[in-house]
Amino acid sequence: MAGEKRTTPGVGQSTELVVKRPRCEDAVIAAPGGGGKITVPGGSVPRTSDLTAPIMKLCGHQGEVLTTRFSPCGSFLASGGFDKEVLLWQVFDQCRNYCVLRAHHKAVLQLAWSADSTQLYSCSADKTVCSWDAEYGERIQRLLGHSP
């Protein structure tokens, strides 16, 4: 039916053209990296950071990872998941896991960084929100009673 003309109900001689939007067959998945371009189907994507490699495997969680967030400064990555832990990673060089944060009793569902990258906020299915000192890995505050 795409491209065919049909009459508009209630209007005698007018017609409208029905055009379907083409499907996007090329999915672009790009990770940041330093300089150059990442080649993907249908073109290339400019790299936007100084990571050693655009794709890296980070091991450490004992269950499914449900959320990840890069810090605003771009130097750290936080990941949280079904294992109730938040792992903090340095994303340059060897992508070292420098801290494991434990305070939740159920899965970690969401993470957020402060604008200056010094604090991390985690929320969990146990209806708690925790704020953390991202440099030392100490819990600053634990808030109870949010809705997941």
mmCIF file of N, CA and C in Angstrom:
data_model
loop_
_atom_site.group_PDB
_atom_site.id
_atom_site.type_symbol
_atom_site.label_atom_id
_atom_site.label_comp_id
_atom_site.label_asym_id
_atom_site.label_seq_id
_atom_site.Cartn_x
_atom_site.Cartn_y
_atom_site.Cartn_z
ATOM 1 N N MET A 1 0.811 -1.183 0.000
ATOM 2 C CA MET A 1 0.000 0.000 0.000
ATOM 3 C C MET A 1 0.860 1.254 0.000
ATOM 4 N N ALA A 2 2.145 1.118 0.278
ATOM 5 C CA ALA A 2 3.029 2.273 0.310
ATOM 6 C C ALA A 2 3.094 2.911 -1.068
ATOM 7 N N GLY A 3 2.932 4.225 -1.114
ATOM 8 C CA GLY A 3 3.020 4.944 -2.365
ATOM 9 C C GLY A 3 1.719 5.013 -3.140
ATOM 10 N N GLU A 4 0.699 4.281 -2.724
ATOM 11 C CA GLU A 4 -0.586 4.321 -3.418
ATOM 12 C C GLU A 4 -1.390 5.515 -2.948
ATOM 13 N N LYS A 5 -2.236 6.024 -3.837
ATOM 14 C CA LYS A 5 -3.112 7.125 -3.468
ATOM 15 C C LYS A 5 -4.449 6.569 -3.033
ATOM 16 N N ARG A 6 -5.032 7.201 -2.052
ATOM 17 C CA ARG A 6 -6.357 6.804 -1.616
ATOM 18 C C ARG A 6 -7.142 8.064 -1.288
ATOM 19 N N THR A 7 -8.428 7.971 -1.386
ATOM 20 C CA THR A 7 -9.265 9.133 -1.123
ATOM 21 C C THR A 7 -9.427 9.326 0.369
ATOM 22 N N THR A 8 -9.501 10.571 0.765
ATOM 23 C CA THR A 8 -9.722 10.902 2.163
ATOM 24 C C THR A 8 -11.213 10.862 2.436
ATOM 25 N N PRO A 9 -11.632 10.136 3.476
ATOM 26 C CA PRO A 9 -13.060 10.055 3.774
ATOM 27 C C PRO A 9 -13.652 11.445 4.045
ATOM 28 N N GLY A 10 -14.819 11.699 3.477
ATOM 29 C CA GLY A 10 -15.512 12.955 3.701
ATOM 30 C C GLY A 10 -15.108 14.059 2.750
ATOM 31 N N VAL A 11 -14.086 13.866 1.961
ATOM 32 C CA VAL A 11 -13.659 14.901 1.015
ATOM 33 C C VAL A 11 -13.703 14.273 -0.366
ATOM 34 N N GLY A 12 -14.466 14.882 -1.248
ATOM 35 C CA GLY A 12 -14.751 14.309 -2.557
ATOM 36 C C GLY A 12 -13.569 13.978 -3.417
ATOM 37 N N GLN A 13 -12.846 14.952 -3.929
ATOM 38 C CA GLN A 13 -11.802 14.711 -4.905
ATOM 39 C C GLN A 13 -10.386 14.711 -4.331
ATOM 40 N N SER A 14 -10.176 15.032 -3.071
ATOM 41 C CA SER A 14 -8.802 15.131 -2.566
ATOM 42 C C SER A 14 -8.228 13.740 -2.303
ATOM 43 N N THR A 15 -6.947 13.665 -2.441
ATOM 44 C CA THR A 15 -6.236 12.416 -2.162
ATOM 45 C C THR A 15 -5.029 12.730 -1.287
ATOM 46 N N GLU A 16 -4.548 11.724 -0.591
ATOM 47 C CA GLU A 16 -3.319 11.880 0.171
ATOM 48 C C GLU A 16 -2.389 10.739 -0.173
ATOM 49 N N LEU A 17 -1.126 10.981 -0.080
ATOM 50 C CA LEU A 17 -0.118 9.991 -0.391
ATOM 51 C C LEU A 17 0.364 9.371 0.915
ATOM 52 N N VAL A 18 0.269 8.056 0.998
ATOM 53 C CA VAL A 18 0.713 7.351 2.189
ATOM 54 C C VAL A 18 2.105 6.817 1.900
ATOM 55 N N VAL A 19 3.069 7.264 2.696
ATOM 56 C CA VAL A 19 4.443 6.840 2.502
ATOM 57 C C VAL A 19 4.949 6.257 3.818
ATOM 58 N N LYS A 20 5.462 5.049 3.737
ATOM 59 C CA LYS A 20 6.017 4.424 4.927
ATOM 60 C C LYS A 20 7.480 4.819 5.076
ATOM 61 N N ARG A 21 7.890 5.015 6.324
ATOM 62 C CA ARG A 21 9.284 5.316 6.601
ATOM 63 C C ARG A 21 10.110 4.055 6.351
ATOM 64 N N PRO A 22 11.249 4.180 5.653
ATOM 65 C CA PRO A 22 12.072 3.002 5.412
ATOM 66 C C PRO A 22 12.654 2.467 6.713
ATOM 67 N N ARG A 23 12.816 1.154 6.794
ATOM 68 C CA ARG A 23 13.412 0.523 7.968
ATOM 69 C C ARG A 23 14.905 0.786 7.987
ATOM 70 N N CYS A 24 15.423 0.990 9.140
ATOM 71 C CA CYS A 24 16.865 1.169 9.303
ATOM 72 C C CYS A 24 17.475 -0.200 9.536
ATOM 73 N N GLU A 25 18.175 -0.708 8.575
ATOM 74 C CA GLU A 25 18.756 -2.042 8.682
ATOM 75 C C GLU A 25 20.130 -2.024 9.337
ATOM 76 N N ASP A 26 20.815 -0.871 9.338
ATOM 77 C CA ASP A 26 22.158 -0.800 9.888
ATOM 78 C C ASP A 26 22.113 -0.261 11.310
ATOM 79 N N ALA A 27 22.387 -1.099 12.283
ATOM 80 C CA ALA A 27 22.454 -0.647 13.675
ATOM 81 C C ALA A 27 23.874 -0.190 13.951
ATOM 82 N N VAL A 28 24.005 0.946 14.601
ATOM 83 C CA VAL A 28 25.314 1.473 14.930
ATOM 84 C C VAL A 28 25.573 1.257 16.412
ATOM 85 N N ILE A 29 26.601 0.499 16.720
ATOM 86 C CA ILE A 29 27.023 0.294 18.094
ATOM 87 C C ILE A 29 28.465 0.748 18.153
ATOM 88 N N ALA A 30 28.712 1.836 18.873
ATOM 89 C CA ALA A 30 30.059 2.373 18.942
ATOM 90 C C ALA A 30 30.430 2.660 20.372
ATOM 91 N N ALA A 31 31.633 2.326 20.736
ATOM 92 C CA ALA A 31 32.162 2.666 22.051
ATOM 93 C C ALA A 31 33.206 3.746 21.868
ATOM 94 N N PRO A 32 33.433 4.575 22.891
ATOM 95 C CA PRO A 32 34.405 5.650 22.731
ATOM 96 C C PRO A 32 35.819 5.139 22.570
ATOM 97 N N GLY A 33 36.645 5.915 21.938
ATOM 98 C CA GLY A 33 38.047 5.593 21.755
ATOM 99 C C GLY A 33 38.800 6.822 21.298
ATOM 100 N N GLY A 34 40.101 6.804 21.305
ATOM 101 C CA GLY A 34 40.884 8.010 21.037
ATOM 102 C C GLY A 34 41.267 8.191 19.582
ATOM 103 N N GLY A 35 40.730 9.183 18.929
ATOM 104 C CA GLY A 35 41.110 9.548 17.575
ATOM 105 C C GLY A 35 40.699 8.526 16.546
ATOM 106 N N GLY A 36 40.602 8.925 15.300
ATOM 107 C CA GLY A 36 40.248 8.011 14.234
ATOM 108 C C GLY A 36 38.761 7.769 14.135
ATOM 109 N N LYS A 37 38.403 6.694 13.457
ATOM 110 C CA LYS A 37 37.007 6.381 13.245
ATOM 111 C C LYS A 37 36.754 4.909 13.488
ATOM 112 N N ILE A 38 35.520 4.587 13.847
ATOM 113 C CA ILE A 38 35.075 3.206 13.987
ATOM 114 C C ILE A 38 34.222 2.903 12.772
ATOM 115 N N THR A 39 34.562 1.883 12.016
ATOM 116 C CA THR A 39 33.801 1.546 10.824
ATOM 117 C C THR A 39 32.610 0.677 11.201
ATOM 118 N N VAL A 40 31.442 1.098 10.744
ATOM 119 C CA VAL A 40 30.199 0.378 10.987
ATOM 120 C C VAL A 40 29.462 0.275 9.667
ATOM 121 N N PRO A 41 28.494 -0.613 9.561
ATOM 122 C CA PRO A 41 27.730 -0.700 8.317
ATOM 123 C C PRO A 41 27.120 0.657 7.979
ATOM 124 N N GLY A 42 27.343 1.112 6.774
ATOM 125 C CA GLY A 42 26.766 2.370 6.327
ATOM 126 C C GLY A 42 27.623 3.590 6.604
ATOM 127 N N GLY A 43 28.883 3.438 7.039
ATOM 128 C CA GLY A 43 29.721 4.601 7.266
ATOM 129 C C GLY A 43 30.686 4.412 8.408
ATOM 130 N N SER A 44 31.104 5.523 9.002
ATOM 131 C CA SER A 44 32.025 5.467 10.129
ATOM 132 C C SER A 44 31.595 6.480 11.180
ATOM 133 N N VAL A 45 32.038 6.253 12.408
ATOM 134 C CA VAL A 45 31.663 7.089 13.536
ATOM 135 C C VAL A 45 32.945 7.665 14.131
ATOM 136 N N PRO A 46 33.012 8.988 14.349
ATOM 137 C CA PRO A 46 34.220 9.536 14.968
ATOM 138 C C PRO A 46 34.359 9.079 16.414
ATOM 139 N N ARG A 47 35.565 8.772 16.837
ATOM 140 C CA ARG A 47 35.806 8.360 18.218
ATOM 141 C C ARG A 47 35.833 9.600 19.101
ATOM 142 N N THR A 48 35.367 9.455 20.347
ATOM 143 C CA THR A 48 35.159 10.631 21.186
ATOM 144 C C THR A 48 35.935 10.625 22.497
ATOM 145 N N SER A 49 36.810 9.664 22.742
ATOM 146 C CA SER A 49 37.590 9.681 23.974
ATOM 147 C C SER A 49 38.954 9.070 23.721
ATOM 148 N N ASP A 50 39.718 8.936 24.782
ATOM 149 C CA ASP A 50 41.074 8.420 24.677
ATOM 150 C C ASP A 50 41.216 6.991 25.178
ATOM 151 N N LEU A 51 40.160 6.203 25.139
ATOM 152 C CA LEU A 51 40.257 4.813 25.572
ATOM 153 C C LEU A 51 41.250 4.071 24.700
ATOM 154 N N THR A 52 41.943 3.104 25.292
ATOM 155 C CA THR A 52 42.922 2.317 24.564
ATOM 156 C C THR A 52 42.267 1.511 23.447
ATOM 157 N N ALA A 53 41.118 0.933 23.720
ATOM 158 C CA ALA A 53 40.389 0.143 22.732
ATOM 159 C C ALA A 53 38.913 0.514 22.813
ATOM 160 N N PRO A 54 38.202 0.456 21.704
ATOM 161 C CA PRO A 54 36.794 0.844 21.729
ATOM 162 C C PRO A 54 35.891 -0.152 22.445
ATOM 163 N N ILE A 55 36.291 -1.403 22.533
ATOM 164 C CA ILE A 55 35.471 -2.424 23.183
ATOM 165 C C ILE A 55 36.365 -3.219 24.127
ATOM 166 N N MET A 56 35.926 -3.321 25.378
ATOM 167 C CA MET A 56 36.702 -4.058 26.365
ATOM 168 C C MET A 56 35.767 -4.943 27.175
ATOM 169 N N LYS A 57 36.276 -6.083 27.601
ATOM 170 C CA LYS A 57 35.507 -6.990 28.447
ATOM 171 C C LYS A 57 35.899 -6.749 29.890
ATOM 172 N N LEU A 58 34.902 -6.437 30.724
ATOM 173 C CA LEU A 58 35.140 -6.180 32.138
ATOM 174 C C LEU A 58 34.532 -7.326 32.938
ATOM 175 N N CYS A 59 35.338 -7.998 33.717
ATOM 176 C CA CYS A 59 34.876 -9.152 34.499
ATOM 177 C C CYS A 59 34.876 -8.812 35.978
ATOM 178 N N GLY A 60 33.841 -9.247 36.692
ATOM 179 C CA GLY A 60 33.806 -9.014 38.122
ATOM 180 C C GLY A 60 32.461 -9.282 38.755
ATOM 181 N N HIS A 61 31.379 -9.054 38.032
ATOM 182 C CA HIS A 61 30.047 -9.298 38.589
ATOM 183 C C HIS A 61 29.765 -10.799 38.634
ATOM 184 N N GLN A 62 29.023 -11.218 39.653
ATOM 185 C CA GLN A 62 28.652 -12.621 39.806
ATOM 186 C C GLN A 62 27.256 -12.908 39.264
ATOM 187 N N GLY A 63 26.587 -11.898 38.748
ATOM 188 C CA GLY A 63 25.252 -12.056 38.175
ATOM 189 C C GLY A 63 25.094 -11.111 36.996
ATOM 190 N N GLU A 64 23.870 -10.989 36.500
ATOM 191 C CA GLU A 64 23.600 -10.123 35.358
ATOM 192 C C GLU A 64 23.881 -8.672 35.699
ATOM 193 N N VAL A 65 24.462 -7.932 34.756
ATOM 194 C CA VAL A 65 24.670 -6.499 34.906
ATOM 195 C C VAL A 65 23.416 -5.812 34.379
ATOM 196 N N LEU A 66 22.806 -4.978 35.223
ATOM 197 C CA LEU A 66 21.548 -4.324 34.867
ATOM 198 C C LEU A 66 21.714 -2.863 34.491
ATOM 199 N N THR A 67 22.811 -2.228 34.918
ATOM 200 C CA THR A 67 23.001 -0.812 34.629
ATOM 201 C C THR A 67 24.482 -0.467 34.623
ATOM 202 N N THR A 68 24.870 0.480 33.779
ATOM 203 C CA THR A 68 26.229 1.022 33.757
ATOM 204 C C THR A 68 26.143 2.513 33.500
ATOM 205 N N ARG A 69 27.111 3.258 34.014
ATOM 206 C CA ARG A 69 27.174 4.704 33.780
ATOM 207 C C ARG A 69 28.631 5.156 33.769
ATOM 208 N N PHE A 70 29.011 5.930 32.741
ATOM 209 C CA PHE A 70 30.302 6.600 32.717
ATOM 210 C C PHE A 70 30.203 7.857 33.566
ATOM 211 N N SER A 71 31.283 8.187 34.254
ATOM 212 C CA SER A 71 31.323 9.425 35.040
ATOM 213 C C SER A 71 31.374 10.610 34.071
ATOM 214 N N PRO A 72 30.907 11.790 34.493
ATOM 215 C CA PRO A 72 30.953 12.963 33.619
ATOM 216 C C PRO A 72 32.369 13.319 33.158
ATOM 217 N N CYS A 73 33.385 13.042 33.985
ATOM 218 C CA CYS A 73 34.760 13.341 33.572
ATOM 219 C C CYS A 73 35.278 12.322 32.553
ATOM 220 N N GLY A 74 34.594 11.187 32.415
ATOM 221 C CA GLY A 74 34.963 10.175 31.435
ATOM 222 C C GLY A 74 36.035 9.204 31.890
ATOM 223 N N SER A 75 36.517 9.314 33.119
ATOM 224 C CA SER A 75 37.596 8.455 33.595
ATOM 225 C C SER A 75 37.134 7.194 34.301
ATOM 226 N N PHE A 76 35.864 7.142 34.700
ATOM 227 C CA PHE A 76 35.369 6.022 35.500
ATOM 228 C C PHE A 76 34.077 5.465 34.917
ATOM 229 N N LEU A 77 33.851 4.205 35.211
ATOM 230 C CA LEU A 77 32.620 3.524 34.837
ATOM 231 C C LEU A 77 32.095 2.822 36.076
ATOM 232 N N ALA A 78 30.811 2.956 36.333
ATOM 233 C CA ALA A 78 30.166 2.233 37.427
ATOM 234 C C ALA A 78 29.228 1.206 36.811
ATOM 235 N N SER A 79 29.179 0.016 37.385
ATOM 236 C CA SER A 79 28.262 -1.015 36.902
ATOM 237 C C SER A 79 27.568 -1.634 38.102
ATOM 238 N N GLY A 80 26.304 -1.955 37.939
ATOM 239 C CA GLY A 80 25.530 -2.567 39.015
ATOM 240 C C GLY A 80 24.643 -3.648 38.450
ATOM 241 N N GLY A 81 24.250 -4.587 39.307
ATOM 242 C CA GLY A 81 23.447 -5.661 38.771
ATOM 243 C C GLY A 81 22.767 -6.521 39.798
ATOM 244 N N PHE A 82 22.447 -7.709 39.331
ATOM 245 C CA PHE A 82 21.664 -8.664 40.097
ATOM 246 C C PHE A 82 22.420 -9.184 41.329
ATOM 247 N N ASP A 83 23.732 -9.070 41.324
ATOM 248 C CA ASP A 83 24.531 -9.558 42.453
ATOM 249 C C ASP A 83 24.565 -8.587 43.635
ATOM 250 N N LYS A 84 23.812 -7.475 43.567
ATOM 251 C CA LYS A 84 23.653 -6.491 44.651
ATOM 252 C C LYS A 84 24.878 -5.619 44.844
ATOM 253 N N GLU A 85 25.838 -5.665 43.933
ATOM 254 C CA GLU A 85 27.070 -4.914 44.069
ATOM 255 C C GLU A 85 27.175 -3.825 43.002
ATOM 256 N N VAL A 86 27.931 -2.788 43.351
ATOM 257 C CA VAL A 86 28.299 -1.750 42.398
ATOM 258 C C VAL A 86 29.808 -1.844 42.246
ATOM 259 N N LEU A 87 30.283 -2.001 41.024
ATOM 260 C CA LEU A 87 31.712 -2.067 40.753
ATOM 261 C C LEU A 87 32.151 -0.777 40.088
ATOM 262 N N LEU A 88 33.265 -0.227 40.545
ATOM 263 C CA LEU A 88 33.828 0.993 39.966
ATOM 264 C C LEU A 88 35.085 0.635 39.190
ATOM 265 N N TRP A 89 35.176 1.169 37.966
ATOM 266 C CA TRP A 89 36.263 0.830 37.048
ATOM 267 C C TRP A 89 36.988 2.100 36.614
ATOM 268 N N GLN A 90 38.307 2.015 36.490
ATOM 269 C CA GLN A 90 39.069 3.045 35.807
ATOM 270 C C GLN A 90 39.095 2.630 34.342
ATOM 271 N N VAL A 91 38.677 3.498 33.451
ATOM 272 C CA VAL A 91 38.490 3.068 32.062
ATOM 273 C C VAL A 91 39.736 3.219 31.194
ATOM 274 N N PHE A 92 40.795 3.785 31.706
ATOM 275 C CA PHE A 92 42.013 3.909 30.923
ATOM 276 C C PHE A 92 42.998 2.806 31.279
ATOM 277 N N ASP A 93 43.965 2.583 30.415
ATOM 278 C CA ASP A 93 44.988 1.545 30.580
ATOM 279 C C ASP A 93 44.351 0.158 30.646
ATOM 280 N N GLN A 94 44.463 -0.538 31.770
ATOM 281 C CA GLN A 94 43.982 -1.912 31.874
ATOM 282 C C GLN A 94 42.538 -2.027 32.363
ATOM 283 N N CYS A 95 41.833 -0.932 32.493
ATOM 284 C CA CYS A 95 40.437 -0.934 32.965
ATOM 285 C C CYS A 95 40.315 -1.683 34.286
ATOM 286 N N ARG A 96 41.051 -1.223 35.254
ATOM 287 C CA ARG A 96 41.127 -1.856 36.567
ATOM 288 C C ARG A 96 39.859 -1.615 37.377
ATOM 289 N N ASN A 97 39.363 -2.670 38.020
ATOM 290 C CA ASN A 97 38.257 -2.555 38.965
ATOM 291 C C ASN A 97 38.877 -2.092 40.279
ATOM 292 N N TYR A 98 38.612 -0.829 40.657
ATOM 293 C CA TYR A 98 39.283 -0.301 41.839
ATOM 294 C C TYR A 98 38.428 -0.300 43.098
ATOM 295 N N CYS A 99 37.143 -0.655 42.996
ATOM 296 C CA CYS A 99 36.321 -0.647 44.198
ATOM 297 C C CYS A 99 35.045 -1.456 43.983
ATOM 298 N N VAL A 100 34.622 -2.156 45.024
ATOM 299 C CA VAL A 100 33.342 -2.864 45.023
ATOM 300 C C VAL A 100 32.513 -2.285 46.164
ATOM 301 N N LEU A 101 31.320 -1.784 45.846
ATOM 302 C CA LEU A 101 30.446 -1.161 46.832
ATOM 303 C C LEU A 101 29.320 -2.128 47.177
ATOM 304 N N ARG A 102 29.156 -2.383 48.480
ATOM 305 C CA ARG A 102 28.112 -3.310 48.931
ATOM 306 C C ARG A 102 27.271 -2.638 50.004
ATOM 307 N N ALA A 103 25.960 -2.518 49.766
ATOM 308 C CA ALA A 103 25.053 -1.987 50.785
ATOM 309 C C ALA A 103 23.609 -2.378 50.493
ATOM 310 N N HIS A 104 23.351 -2.845 49.293
ATOM 311 C CA HIS A 104 21.979 -3.175 48.905
ATOM 312 C C HIS A 104 21.686 -4.652 49.195
ATOM 313 N N HIS A 105 20.402 -4.938 49.444
ATOM 314 C CA HIS A 105 19.982 -6.308 49.744
ATOM 315 C C HIS A 105 19.297 -6.979 48.550
ATOM 316 N N LYS A 106 19.046 -6.202 47.507
ATOM 317 C CA LYS A 106 18.487 -6.739 46.252
ATOM 318 C C LYS A 106 19.238 -6.114 45.089
ATOM 319 N N ALA A 107 18.825 -6.439 43.878
ATOM 320 C CA ALA A 107 19.525 -6.010 42.665
ATOM 321 C C ALA A 107 19.651 -4.492 42.579
ATOM 322 N N VAL A 108 20.796 -4.033 42.055
ATOM 323 C CA VAL A 108 21.019 -2.617 41.795
ATOM 324 C C VAL A 108 20.402 -2.311 40.432
ATOM 325 N N LEU A 109 19.453 -1.366 40.406
ATOM 326 C CA LEU A 109 18.684 -1.104 39.198
ATOM 327 C C LEU A 109 19.159 0.109 38.402
ATOM 328 N N GLN A 110 19.736 1.114 39.096
ATOM 329 C CA GLN A 110 20.092 2.352 38.409
ATOM 330 C C GLN A 110 21.263 3.016 39.113
ATOM 331 N N LEU A 111 22.079 3.729 38.333
ATOM 332 C CA LEU A 111 23.228 4.456 38.850
ATOM 333 C C LEU A 111 23.228 5.865 38.276
ATOM 334 N N ALA A 112 23.792 6.800 39.035
ATOM 335 C CA ALA A 112 23.944 8.175 38.549
ATOM 336 C C ALA A 112 25.170 8.785 39.220
ATOM 337 N N TRP A 113 25.888 9.637 38.494
ATOM 338 C CA TRP A 113 27.067 10.326 39.011
ATOM 339 C C TRP A 113 26.727 11.765 39.335
ATOM 340 N N SER A 114 27.441 12.342 40.298
ATOM 341 C CA SER A 114 27.345 13.779 40.528
ATOM 342 C C SER A 114 28.064 14.481 39.378
ATOM 343 N N ALA A 115 27.782 15.753 39.177
ATOM 344 C CA ALA A 115 28.356 16.501 38.055
ATOM 345 C C ALA A 115 29.882 16.570 38.113
ATOM 346 N N ASP A 116 30.458 16.551 39.311
ATOM 347 C CA ASP A 116 31.911 16.632 39.434
ATOM 348 C C ASP A 116 32.588 15.263 39.541
ATOM 349 N N SER A 117 31.846 14.196 39.367
ATOM 350 C CA SER A 117 32.345 12.809 39.377
ATOM 351 C C SER A 117 32.898 12.358 40.727
ATOM 352 N N THR A 118 32.578 13.052 41.809
ATOM 353 C CA THR A 118 33.095 12.662 43.120
ATOM 354 C C THR A 118 32.134 11.767 43.883
ATOM 355 N N GLN A 119 30.856 11.790 43.520
ATOM 356 C CA GLN A 119 29.870 10.953 44.203
ATOM 357 C C GLN A 119 29.096 10.116 43.196
ATOM 358 N N LEU A 120 28.686 8.953 43.661
ATOM 359 C CA LEU A 120 27.871 8.042 42.858
ATOM 360 C C LEU A 120 26.606 7.737 43.649
ATOM 361 N N TYR A 121 25.487 7.621 42.951
ATOM 362 C CA TYR A 121 24.206 7.301 43.575
ATOM 363 C C TYR A 121 23.703 5.992 42.984
ATOM 364 N N SER A 122 23.259 5.093 43.853
ATOM 365 C CA SER A 122 22.745 3.804 43.390
ATOM 366 C C SER A 122 21.365 3.578 43.986
ATOM 367 N N CYS A 123 20.465 2.992 43.201
ATOM 368 C CA CYS A 123 19.156 2.625 43.739
ATOM 369 C C CYS A 123 18.927 1.148 43.470
ATOM 370 N N SER A 124 18.137 0.545 44.341
ATOM 371 C CA SER A 124 18.002 -0.896 44.325
ATOM 372 C C SER A 124 16.549 -1.326 44.423
ATOM 373 N N ALA A 125 16.308 -2.575 44.090
ATOM 374 C CA ALA A 125 14.979 -3.167 44.228
ATOM 375 C C ALA A 125 14.589 -3.333 45.692
ATOM 376 N N ASP A 126 15.528 -3.155 46.619
ATOM 377 C CA ASP A 126 15.196 -3.210 48.043
ATOM 378 C C ASP A 126 14.626 -1.880 48.551
ATOM 379 N N LYS A 127 14.339 -0.964 47.626
ATOM 380 C CA LYS A 127 13.748 0.353 47.911
ATOM 381 C C LYS A 127 14.682 1.259 48.708
ATOM 382 N N THR A 128 15.981 1.171 48.411
ATOM 383 C CA THR A 128 16.950 2.071 49.017
ATOM 384 C C THR A 128 17.721 2.817 47.942
ATOM 385 N N VAL A 129 18.181 4.006 48.304
ATOM 386 C CA VAL A 129 19.092 4.792 47.478
ATOM 387 C C VAL A 129 20.317 5.054 48.339
ATOM 388 N N CYS A 130 21.491 4.820 47.789
ATOM 389 C CA CYS A 130 22.732 5.075 48.520
ATOM 390 C C CYS A 130 23.556 6.111 47.765
ATOM 391 N N SER A 131 24.195 6.997 48.527
ATOM 392 C CA SER A 131 25.170 7.905 47.926
ATOM 393 C C SER A 131 26.551 7.458 48.411
ATOM 394 N N TRP A 132 27.517 7.503 47.494
ATOM 395 C CA TRP A 132 28.848 6.953 47.744
ATOM 396 C C TRP A 132 29.914 7.985 47.426
ATOM 397 N N ASP A 133 31.001 7.947 48.160
ATOM 398 C CA ASP A 133 32.202 8.685 47.809
ATOM 399 C C ASP A 133 32.912 7.834 46.762
ATOM 400 N N ALA A 134 33.009 8.322 45.535
ATOM 401 C CA ALA A 134 33.527 7.501 44.432
ATOM 402 C C ALA A 134 35.039 7.286 44.506
ATOM 403 N N GLU A 135 35.750 8.139 45.212
ATOM 404 C CA GLU A 135 37.196 7.976 45.302
ATOM 405 C C GLU A 135 37.586 6.934 46.347
ATOM 406 N N TYR A 136 36.941 6.967 47.511
ATOM 407 C CA TYR A 136 37.314 6.070 48.605
ATOM 408 C C TYR A 136 36.364 4.880 48.769
ATOM 409 N N GLY A 137 35.218 4.887 48.083
ATOM 410 C CA GLY A 137 34.288 3.770 48.158
ATOM 411 C C GLY A 137 33.496 3.695 49.442
ATOM 412 N N GLU A 138 33.385 4.798 50.151
ATOM 413 C CA GLU A 138 32.646 4.817 51.406
ATOM 414 C C GLU A 138 31.212 5.283 51.168
ATOM 415 N N ARG A 139 30.279 4.634 51.860
ATOM 416 C CA ARG A 139 28.880 5.061 51.749
ATOM 417 C C ARG A 139 28.700 6.343 52.555
ATOM 418 N N ILE A 140 28.092 7.341 51.917
ATOM 419 C CA ILE A 140 27.841 8.620 52.567
ATOM 420 C C ILE A 140 26.486 8.600 53.260
ATOM 421 N N GLN A 141 25.478 8.089 52.543
ATOM 422 C CA GLN A 141 24.120 8.100 53.081
ATOM 423 C C GLN A 141 23.306 6.970 52.471
ATOM 424 N N ARG A 142 22.341 6.480 53.227
ATOM 425 C CA ARG A 142 21.419 5.471 52.737
ATOM 426 C C ARG A 142 20.005 5.969 53.009
ATOM 427 N N LEU A 143 19.214 6.078 51.951
ATOM 428 C CA LEU A 143 17.836 6.560 52.051
ATOM 429 C C LEU A 143 16.884 5.393 51.814
ATOM 430 N N LEU A 144 15.863 5.285 52.640
ATOM 431 C CA LEU A 144 14.925 4.184 52.552
ATOM 432 C C LEU A 144 13.596 4.631 51.969
ATOM 433 N N GLY A 145 12.914 3.723 51.282
ATOM 434 C CA GLY A 145 11.520 3.919 50.924
ATOM 435 C C GLY A 145 11.204 4.423 49.543
ATOM 436 N N HIS A 146 12.140 4.433 48.605
ATOM 437 C CA HIS A 146 11.776 4.845 47.246
ATOM 438 C C HIS A 146 11.021 3.719 46.560
ATOM 439 N N SER A 147 10.301 4.055 45.498
ATOM 440 C CA SER A 147 9.581 3.044 44.711
ATOM 441 C C SER A 147 10.423 2.638 43.523
ATOM 442 N N PRO A 148 10.622 1.335 43.290
ATOM 443 C CA PRO A 148 11.427 0.902 42.142
ATOM 444 C C PRO A 148 10.714 1.168 40.831
#
